[in-house]
Amino acid sequence: MKALILVGGFGTRLRPLTLSVPKPLVDFANKPMILHQIEALKAIGVTEVVLAINYQPEVMLNFLKEYEKKLAIKITCSQETEPLGTAGPLALARDKLIDDSGAPFFVLNSDVISEYPLKQMIEFHKGHGGEASIMVTKVDEPSKYGVVLMEETSGKVEKFVEKPKIFVGNKINAGIYLLNPTVLDRIELRPTSIEKEVFPKIAAENKLFAMVLPGFWMDIGQPKDYVTGLRLYLDSLRKMSSPKLATGPNIVGNVLVEESAVIGEGCLIGPDVAIGPGCIIDSGVRLSRCTVMRGVRIKKHACISSSIIGWHSTVGRWARIENMTILGEDVHIGDEVYSNGGVVLPHKEIKSSILKPEIVM
């Protein structure tokens, strides 16, 4: 089987992290976002993954070379010269996706994190005999999304309602599809939307079916949702009794700590924290609801909550970092500095407090 991952563009909503690497390579729970998806695809027998990309393909491919060997899966790029939306990339990658087998292929949105129940999806797809399957997930605020109206028993999709003003349902497109090769005959090579132009036509012919996603779902393409996504992901590891979760007297709730990270005495870590490789956490530090990426140093008695600390940054003694502060790569926060929602671009030194959410250039 094959799969296409829609990688797309610049990842502006996750800046300043995406100023250092393309968005799919930003770490989430101690590994690049896209790796969560590639590993899930490999696990159910996908042999080739095509990345639909219009930005820095060399960086992506060089990075993924080592994982190609490690996971024994073929990873190639299909590069857009202009943004082609969510359906155009399928037409562009047509020759890479079709072979003689006639097997269906997966399409995933690279920002989506979930338990990826892809095996169940294959069974669901075979069972209904239609042309396309999509995953849907239930959300509390459907008005922000495109809502999918479907028959409860068969899963047959009746129609799509884009950002409804009044309540029509709470199931939204989860950005994971399984499509027969014939779907490619419906897509022209131009900027086009699979949700607005392709799926409604398939639904009109009663050939589109939706499966409700079991477990959690999050689009982690922006900081607030990234932090929420980490909580949901760690929660799901807990439900599966994963041995990856840290334990110990200084750990509260769900915490991931890379083996090479060093944590000092008298710290309190958690809940919902990921600490990357090579990090040094000095004594008396308090961390909650945050991600600390590779090579970060956090000095004594600093306190960090609801924030993302980018690669190789340092946080000074008794500093306080909170309220969705995001430090880009190699940012240095001085001793006793307070950041309330500061968004700091890479390679900066911060010596005075950031009292309200703002971007520090």
CSV table of C-alpha atoms in Angstrom, one decimal:
chain,number,residue,atom,x,y,z
A,1,MET,CA,0.0,0.0,0.0
A,2,LYS,CA,1.0,3.6,-0.5
A,3,ALA,CA,0.2,6.8,1.3
A,4,LEU,CA,0.4,10.6,0.6
A,5,ILE,CA,1.0,13.1,3.4
A,6,LEU,CA,-0.1,16.6,2.7
A,7,VAL,CA,2.8,18.7,4.1
A,8,GLY,CA,2.0,22.0,2.3
A,9,GLY,CA,3.6,25.3,3.1
A,10,PHE,CA,5.4,27.5,5.5
A,11,GLY,CA,3.8,26.6,8.9
A,12,THR,CA,3.4,30.3,9.8
A,13,ARG,CA,1.1,29.5,12.7
A,14,LEU,CA,3.8,27.6,14.5
A,15,ARG,CA,6.5,30.3,14.1
A,16,PRO,CA,9.1,30.8,15.5
A,17,LEU,CA,9.7,27.0,15.6
A,18,THR,CA,9.1,26.8,11.9
A,19,LEU,CA,11.8,29.4,11.2
A,20,SER,CA,14.3,26.7,12.0
A,21,VAL,CA,12.8,23.6,10.4
A,22,PRO,CA,9.8,22.8,8.2
A,23,LYS,CA,6.6,22.3,10.3
A,24,PRO,CA,6.5,18.5,9.9
A,25,LEU,CA,9.9,18.2,11.5
A,26,VAL,CA,9.0,20.2,14.6
A,27,ASP,CA,9.2,17.9,17.5
A,28,PHE,CA,6.0,16.7,19.2
A,29,ALA,CA,6.3,14.3,22.1
A,30,ASN,CA,10.1,14.0,21.4
A,31,LYS,CA,9.9,13.1,17.8
A,32,PRO,CA,9.2,15.0,14.6
A,33,MET,CA,5.4,15.4,14.0
A,34,ILE,CA,5.5,13.6,10.7
A,35,LEU,CA,7.3,10.6,12.2
A,36,HIS,CA,4.2,9.7,14.3
A,37,GLN,CA,2.3,9.3,11.0
A,38,ILE,CA,5.0,7.5,9.0
A,39,GLU,CA,5.4,5.0,11.9
A,40,ALA,CA,1.7,4.3,12.0
A,41,LEU,CA,1.6,3.8,8.3
A,42,LYS,CA,4.5,1.4,8.4
A,43,ALA,CA,2.9,-0.6,11.2
A,44,ILE,CA,-0.1,-1.5,8.9
A,45,GLY,CA,2.0,-2.4,5.9
A,46,VAL,CA,2.4,0.8,3.9
A,47,THR,CA,5.5,0.4,1.8
A,48,GLU,CA,5.8,3.9,0.3
A,49,VAL,CA,5.0,7.3,1.6
A,50,VAL,CA,4.9,10.3,-0.7
A,51,LEU,CA,5.2,13.8,0.8
A,52,ALA,CA,3.3,16.5,-1.0
A,53,ILE,CA,5.3,19.6,-0.3
A,54,ASN,CA,6.0,23.1,-1.7
A,55,TYR,CA,8.6,24.3,0.8
A,56,GLN,CA,12.2,23.1,1.6
A,57,PRO,CA,11.9,19.6,0.1
A,58,GLU,CA,15.7,19.0,0.4
A,59,VAL,CA,15.6,19.6,4.2
A,60,MET,CA,12.7,17.2,4.6
A,61,LEU,CA,14.2,14.4,2.4
A,62,ASN,CA,17.7,14.7,3.9
A,63,PHE,CA,16.2,14.4,7.4
A,64,LEU,CA,14.0,11.5,6.5
A,65,LYS,CA,16.8,9.5,4.8
A,66,GLU,CA,17.9,8.0,8.1
A,67,TYR,CA,14.3,7.0,9.0
A,68,GLU,CA,13.8,5.5,5.5
A,69,LYS,CA,16.6,3.0,6.5
A,70,LYS,CA,15.5,2.6,10.1
A,71,LEU,CA,11.8,1.9,9.2
A,72,ALA,CA,12.5,0.2,5.9
A,73,ILE,CA,9.9,2.3,4.1
A,74,LYS,CA,10.3,4.3,0.9
A,75,ILE,CA,9.9,8.1,1.3
A,76,THR,CA,9.7,10.3,-1.7
A,77,CYS,CA,8.6,13.9,-2.4
A,78,SER,CA,6.1,15.3,-4.9
A,79,GLN,CA,7.0,19.0,-5.1
A,80,GLU,CA,4.5,21.7,-6.0
A,81,THR,CA,5.7,24.7,-7.9
A,82,GLU,CA,2.5,26.6,-6.7
A,83,PRO,CA,0.3,25.8,-3.8
A,84,LEU,CA,-2.3,23.3,-5.1
A,85,GLY,CA,-4.7,23.1,-2.1
A,86,THR,CA,-5.8,19.8,-0.6
A,87,ALA,CA,-6.7,17.9,-3.9
A,88,GLY,CA,-4.3,19.3,-6.5
A,89,PRO,CA,-1.3,17.5,-4.8
A,90,LEU,CA,-3.1,14.1,-5.4
A,91,ALA,CA,-3.3,14.8,-9.1
A,92,LEU,CA,0.4,15.9,-9.1
A,93,ALA,CA,1.5,12.7,-7.4
A,94,ARG,CA,-0.8,10.5,-9.5
A,95,ASP,CA,2.0,8.4,-11.0
A,96,LYS,CA,3.6,7.7,-7.6
A,97,LEU,CA,0.3,6.6,-6.1
A,98,ILE,CA,-1.0,4.3,-8.8
A,99,ASP,CA,0.4,0.9,-9.5
A,100,ASP,CA,-1.1,-2.3,-11.1
A,101,SER,CA,-2.5,-3.6,-7.8
A,102,GLY,CA,-5.5,-1.2,-7.8
A,103,ALA,CA,-5.1,-1.0,-4.0
A,104,PRO,CA,-6.5,2.0,-2.2
A,105,PHE,CA,-4.1,4.6,-0.8
A,106,PHE,CA,-4.1,6.7,2.4
A,107,VAL,CA,-4.0,10.5,2.4
A,108,LEU,CA,-3.1,12.2,5.7
A,109,ASN,CA,-3.0,15.9,6.7
A,110,SER,CA,0.4,16.3,8.3
A,111,ASP,CA,-0.9,18.4,11.3
A,112,VAL,CA,-3.2,15.8,12.6
A,113,ILE,CA,-2.2,13.7,15.7
A,114,SER,CA,-4.4,10.8,16.8
A,115,GLU,CA,-4.1,7.1,17.5
A,116,TYR,CA,-4.3,6.4,13.8
A,117,PRO,CA,-6.6,3.4,13.7
A,118,LEU,CA,-5.6,2.7,10.1
A,119,LYS,CA,-6.2,-1.0,10.3
A,120,GLN,CA,-9.8,-0.6,11.2
A,121,MET,CA,-10.1,2.0,8.4
A,122,ILE,CA,-9.0,-0.6,5.8
A,123,GLU,CA,-11.6,-3.0,7.1
A,124,PHE,CA,-14.2,-0.3,7.1
A,125,HIS,CA,-13.3,0.6,3.5
A,126,LYS,CA,-13.5,-3.0,2.3
A,127,GLY,CA,-16.8,-3.4,4.1
A,128,HIS,CA,-18.8,-0.6,2.5
A,129,GLY,CA,-17.4,-1.1,-1.0
A,130,GLY,CA,-17.6,2.6,-1.9
A,131,GLU,CA,-15.0,4.7,-3.5
A,132,ALA,CA,-13.6,6.7,-0.6
A,133,SER,CA,-13.5,6.6,3.2
A,134,ILE,CA,-12.9,9.5,5.5
A,135,MET,CA,-12.3,9.7,9.2
A,136,VAL,CA,-14.5,12.0,11.2
A,137,THR,CA,-14.1,13.1,14.8
A,138,LYS,CA,-16.6,14.6,17.3
A,139,VAL,CA,-15.8,18.1,18.5
A,140,ASP,CA,-17.3,20.5,21.0
A,141,GLU,CA,-17.2,23.6,18.7
A,142,PRO,CA,-18.2,22.4,15.2
A,143,SER,CA,-18.7,26.0,13.9
A,144,LYS,CA,-14.9,26.3,13.4
A,145,TYR,CA,-14.8,23.4,11.0
A,146,GLY,CA,-16.5,21.7,8.1
A,147,VAL,CA,-19.2,19.5,9.5
A,148,VAL,CA,-19.9,16.0,7.9
A,149,LEU,CA,-23.5,14.9,7.9
A,150,MET,CA,-23.8,11.1,7.7
A,151,GLU,CA,-26.0,8.1,8.2
A,152,GLU,CA,-25.2,6.7,11.7
A,153,THR,CA,-25.5,3.0,10.8
A,154,SER,CA,-23.8,2.7,7.4
A,155,GLY,CA,-21.6,5.8,7.7
A,156,LYS,CA,-22.7,7.0,4.3
A,157,VAL,CA,-21.9,10.7,3.9
A,158,GLU,CA,-24.9,12.8,2.9
A,159,LYS,CA,-23.3,16.2,2.7
A,160,PHE,CA,-20.7,18.7,4.0
A,161,VAL,CA,-21.6,22.0,5.7
A,162,GLU,CA,-18.7,24.4,5.9
A,163,LYS,CA,-18.4,26.3,9.2
A,164,PRO,CA,-22.1,26.1,10.1
A,165,LYS,CA,-23.7,29.1,11.8
A,166,ILE,CA,-26.4,26.9,13.4
A,167,PHE,CA,-25.9,23.5,14.9
A,168,VAL,CA,-26.2,20.7,12.3
A,169,GLY,CA,-24.0,18.1,13.8
A,170,ASN,CA,-20.7,17.7,15.7
A,171,LYS,CA,-18.7,15.4,13.4
A,172,ILE,CA,-15.9,17.0,11.5
A,173,ASN,CA,-13.4,15.9,8.8
A,174,ALA,CA,-10.4,14.5,10.7
A,175,GLY,CA,-8.0,14.8,7.8
A,176,ILE,CA,-7.3,11.0,7.3
A,177,TYR,CA,-8.7,9.4,4.1
A,178,LEU,CA,-8.5,6.1,2.3
A,179,LEU,CA,-9.2,6.4,-1.4
A,180,ASN,CA,-9.6,4.1,-4.4
A,181,PRO,CA,-7.3,5.0,-7.3
A,182,THR,CA,-10.5,6.0,-9.3
A,183,VAL,CA,-10.8,9.1,-7.1
A,184,LEU,CA,-7.7,10.5,-9.0
A,185,ASP,CA,-9.8,10.6,-12.2
A,186,ARG,CA,-12.0,13.2,-10.5
A,187,ILE,CA,-9.2,15.6,-9.7
A,188,GLU,CA,-7.6,18.1,-12.1
A,189,LEU,CA,-4.1,19.3,-11.8
A,190,ARG,CA,-4.9,22.8,-10.4
A,191,PRO,CA,-5.3,24.4,-7.0
A,192,THR,CA,-8.4,22.7,-5.7
A,193,SER,CA,-10.0,21.5,-2.4
A,194,ILE,CA,-10.7,17.9,-1.8
A,195,GLU,CA,-13.3,18.8,0.9
A,196,LYS,CA,-15.2,21.4,-1.1
A,197,GLU,CA,-14.9,20.1,-4.7
A,198,VAL,CA,-14.1,16.4,-4.7
A,199,PHE,CA,-15.8,14.8,-1.7
A,200,PRO,CA,-19.2,16.4,-2.3
A,201,LYS,CA,-19.3,14.9,-5.8
A,202,ILE,CA,-18.5,11.4,-4.5
A,203,ALA,CA,-21.1,11.8,-1.7
A,204,ALA,CA,-23.7,12.8,-4.3
A,205,GLU,CA,-23.1,9.4,-6.0
A,206,ASN,CA,-23.4,7.6,-2.6
A,207,LYS,CA,-19.8,6.4,-2.7
A,208,LEU,CA,-18.3,8.3,0.2
A,209,PHE,CA,-18.4,6.8,3.7
A,210,ALA,CA,-17.2,8.1,7.1
A,211,MET,CA,-15.8,6.3,10.0
A,212,VAL,CA,-15.9,7.9,13.5
A,213,LEU,CA,-12.4,8.1,14.8
A,214,PRO,CA,-11.9,6.2,18.1
A,215,GLY,CA,-9.7,7.9,20.7
A,216,PHE,CA,-8.3,11.4,20.6
A,217,TRP,CA,-7.7,13.8,17.7
A,218,MET,CA,-6.0,17.2,17.5
A,219,ASP,CA,-4.8,19.5,14.7
A,220,ILE,CA,-1.5,20.6,16.3
A,221,GLY,CA,-0.7,23.3,13.7
A,222,GLN,CA,-0.8,26.2,16.2
A,223,PRO,CA,0.7,26.6,19.7
A,224,LYS,CA,-2.4,26.4,21.8
A,225,ASP,CA,-3.6,23.2,20.1
A,226,TYR,CA,0.0,21.8,20.2
A,227,VAL,CA,0.0,22.0,24.0
A,228,THR,CA,-3.5,20.5,24.1
A,229,GLY,CA,-2.5,17.8,21.7
A,230,LEU,CA,0.4,16.8,23.9
A,231,ARG,CA,-1.9,16.4,26.9
A,232,LEU,CA,-4.3,14.2,24.8
A,233,TYR,CA,-1.3,12.2,23.4
A,234,LEU,CA,0.2,11.5,26.8
A,235,ASP,CA,-3.3,10.6,28.1
A,236,SER,CA,-3.6,8.0,25.4
A,237,LEU,CA,-0.1,6.6,26.3
A,238,ARG,CA,-1.4,6.3,29.9
A,239,LYS,CA,-4.5,4.4,28.8
A,240,MET,CA,-2.3,2.0,26.9
A,241,SER,CA,-0.1,1.6,30.0
A,242,SER,CA,2.9,2.7,27.9
A,243,PRO,CA,6.3,2.0,29.4
A,244,LYS,CA,7.5,5.3,27.8
A,245,LEU,CA,5.9,7.4,30.5
A,246,ALA,CA,8.3,8.6,33.3
A,247,THR,CA,7.9,7.6,36.9
A,248,GLY,CA,9.5,8.8,40.1
A,249,PRO,CA,9.0,10.9,43.2
A,250,ASN,CA,9.4,14.2,41.2
A,251,ILE,CA,7.0,13.2,38.4
A,252,VAL,CA,3.3,14.3,38.6
A,253,GLY,CA,0.8,13.0,36.0
A,254,ASN,CA,1.9,12.1,32.4
A,255,VAL,CA,5.5,13.0,31.5
A,256,LEU,CA,7.9,11.9,28.8
A,257,VAL,CA,11.6,12.2,29.5
A,258,GLU,CA,14.3,11.2,26.9
A,259,GLU,CA,16.9,8.9,28.3
A,260,SER,CA,19.8,11.3,27.8
A,261,ALA,CA,18.1,14.2,29.7
A,262,VAL,CA,19.4,15.0,33.2
A,263,ILE,CA,17.0,16.1,35.9
A,264,GLY,CA,18.3,17.7,39.1
A,265,GLU,CA,17.1,17.2,42.7
A,266,GLY,CA,14.0,18.7,44.1
A,267,CYS,CA,12.3,19.3,40.8
A,268,LEU,CA,8.6,18.9,40.2
A,269,ILE,CA,7.8,17.8,36.6
A,270,GLY,CA,4.3,17.4,35.2
A,271,PRO,CA,1.6,17.0,34.4
A,272,ASP,CA,1.7,16.9,30.5
A,273,VAL,CA,5.4,17.6,29.9
A,274,ALA,CA,7.8,16.3,27.3
A,275,ILE,CA,11.6,16.7,27.9
A,276,GLY,CA,13.8,16.1,24.8
A,277,PRO,CA,17.2,14.5,24.4
A,278,GLY,CA,20.3,16.2,26.0
A,279,CYS,CA,18.2,18.5,28.2
A,280,ILE,CA,19.6,19.6,31.5
A,281,ILE,CA,17.1,20.5,34.2
A,282,ASP,CA,18.8,22.0,37.3
A,283,SER,CA,17.6,21.5,40.8
A,284,GLY,CA,14.3,23.0,42.1
A,285,VAL,CA,12.8,23.5,38.6
A,286,ARG,CA,9.0,23.4,38.2
A,287,LEU,CA,7.6,22.3,34.7
A,288,SER,CA,3.9,21.7,33.8
A,289,ARG,CA,2.0,21.5,30.5
A,290,CYS,CA,5.1,22.3,28.4
A,291,THR,CA,7.5,20.9,25.8
A,292,VAL,CA,11.2,21.3,26.3
A,293,MET,CA,13.0,20.4,23.1
A,294,ARG,CA,16.4,18.9,22.5
A,295,GLY,CA,19.5,20.4,24.1
A,296,VAL,CA,17.7,22.9,26.4
A,297,ARG,CA,19.2,24.0,29.7
A,298,ILE,CA,16.8,25.1,32.5
A,299,LYS,CA,18.6,26.7,35.4
A,300,LYS,CA,17.8,26.4,39.1
A,301,HIS,CA,14.3,27.2,40.4
A,302,ALA,CA,12.9,28.3,37.0
A,303,CYS,CA,9.2,27.7,36.6
A,304,ILE,CA,7.7,26.9,33.1
A,305,SER,CA,4.0,26.3,32.3
A,306,SER,CA,1.9,26.1,29.2
A,307,SER,CA,4.8,27.0,26.9
A,308,ILE,CA,7.1,25.6,24.3
A,309,ILE,CA,10.9,25.9,24.7
A,310,GLY,CA,12.7,25.5,21.4
A,311,TRP,CA,15.9,23.6,20.7
A,312,HIS,CA,19.2,24.6,22.5
A,313,SER,CA,17.6,27.4,24.4
A,314,THR,CA,18.4,28.3,28.0
A,315,VAL,CA,16.1,29.6,30.8
A,316,GLY,CA,17.8,31.5,33.6
A,317,ARG,CA,17.6,31.0,37.4
A,318,TRP,CA,14.2,31.9,39.0
A,319,ALA,CA,12.8,32.8,35.6
A,320,ARG,CA,9.1,32.4,35.1
A,321,ILE,CA,7.8,31.4,31.7
A,322,GLU,CA,4.0,31.0,31.1
A,323,ASN,CA,0.8,31.6,29.2
A,324,MET,CA,1.8,30.2,25.8
A,325,THR,CA,5.3,31.6,25.7
A,326,ILE,CA,7.2,30.1,22.7
A,327,LEU,CA,10.9,30.4,22.5
A,328,GLY,CA,12.4,29.7,19.0
A,329,GLU,CA,15.7,27.9,18.6
A,330,ASP,CA,18.7,29.1,20.7
A,331,VAL,CA,16.9,31.7,22.8
A,332,HIS,CA,18.5,32.7,26.1
A,333,ILE,CA,16.3,34.0,28.9
A,334,GLY,CA,18.1,35.8,31.7
A,335,ASP,CA,17.9,35.1,35.4
A,336,GLU,CA,14.7,36.3,37.1
A,337,VAL,CA,13.1,37.2,33.8
A,338,TYR,CA,9.3,36.8,33.5
A,339,SER,CA,7.6,36.0,30.2
A,340,ASN,CA,3.8,36.2,29.9
A,341,GLY,CA,3.0,34.8,26.4
A,342,GLY,CA,6.2,36.1,24.7
A,343,VAL,CA,6.9,34.7,21.3
A,344,VAL,CA,10.6,35.0,20.8
A,345,LEU,CA,12.4,34.6,17.4
A,346,PRO,CA,15.5,32.4,17.2
A,347,HIS,CA,19.0,33.4,18.4
A,348,LYS,CA,17.8,36.1,20.8
A,349,GLU,CA,18.9,37.0,24.3
A,350,ILE,CA,16.2,38.3,26.6
A,351,LYS,CA,17.3,40.3,29.6
A,352,SER,CA,14.1,42.1,30.6
A,353,SER,CA,10.6,40.8,31.3
A,354,ILE,CA,7.9,40.4,28.7
A,355,LEU,CA,4.8,41.5,30.6
A,356,LYS,CA,2.1,40.9,28.0
A,357,PRO,CA,1.8,38.5,25.0
A,358,GLU,CA,3.9,40.0,22.2
A,359,ILE,CA,6.4,39.0,19.5
A,360,VAL,CA,10.0,39.7,20.2
A,361,MET,CA,11.9,40.1,17.0
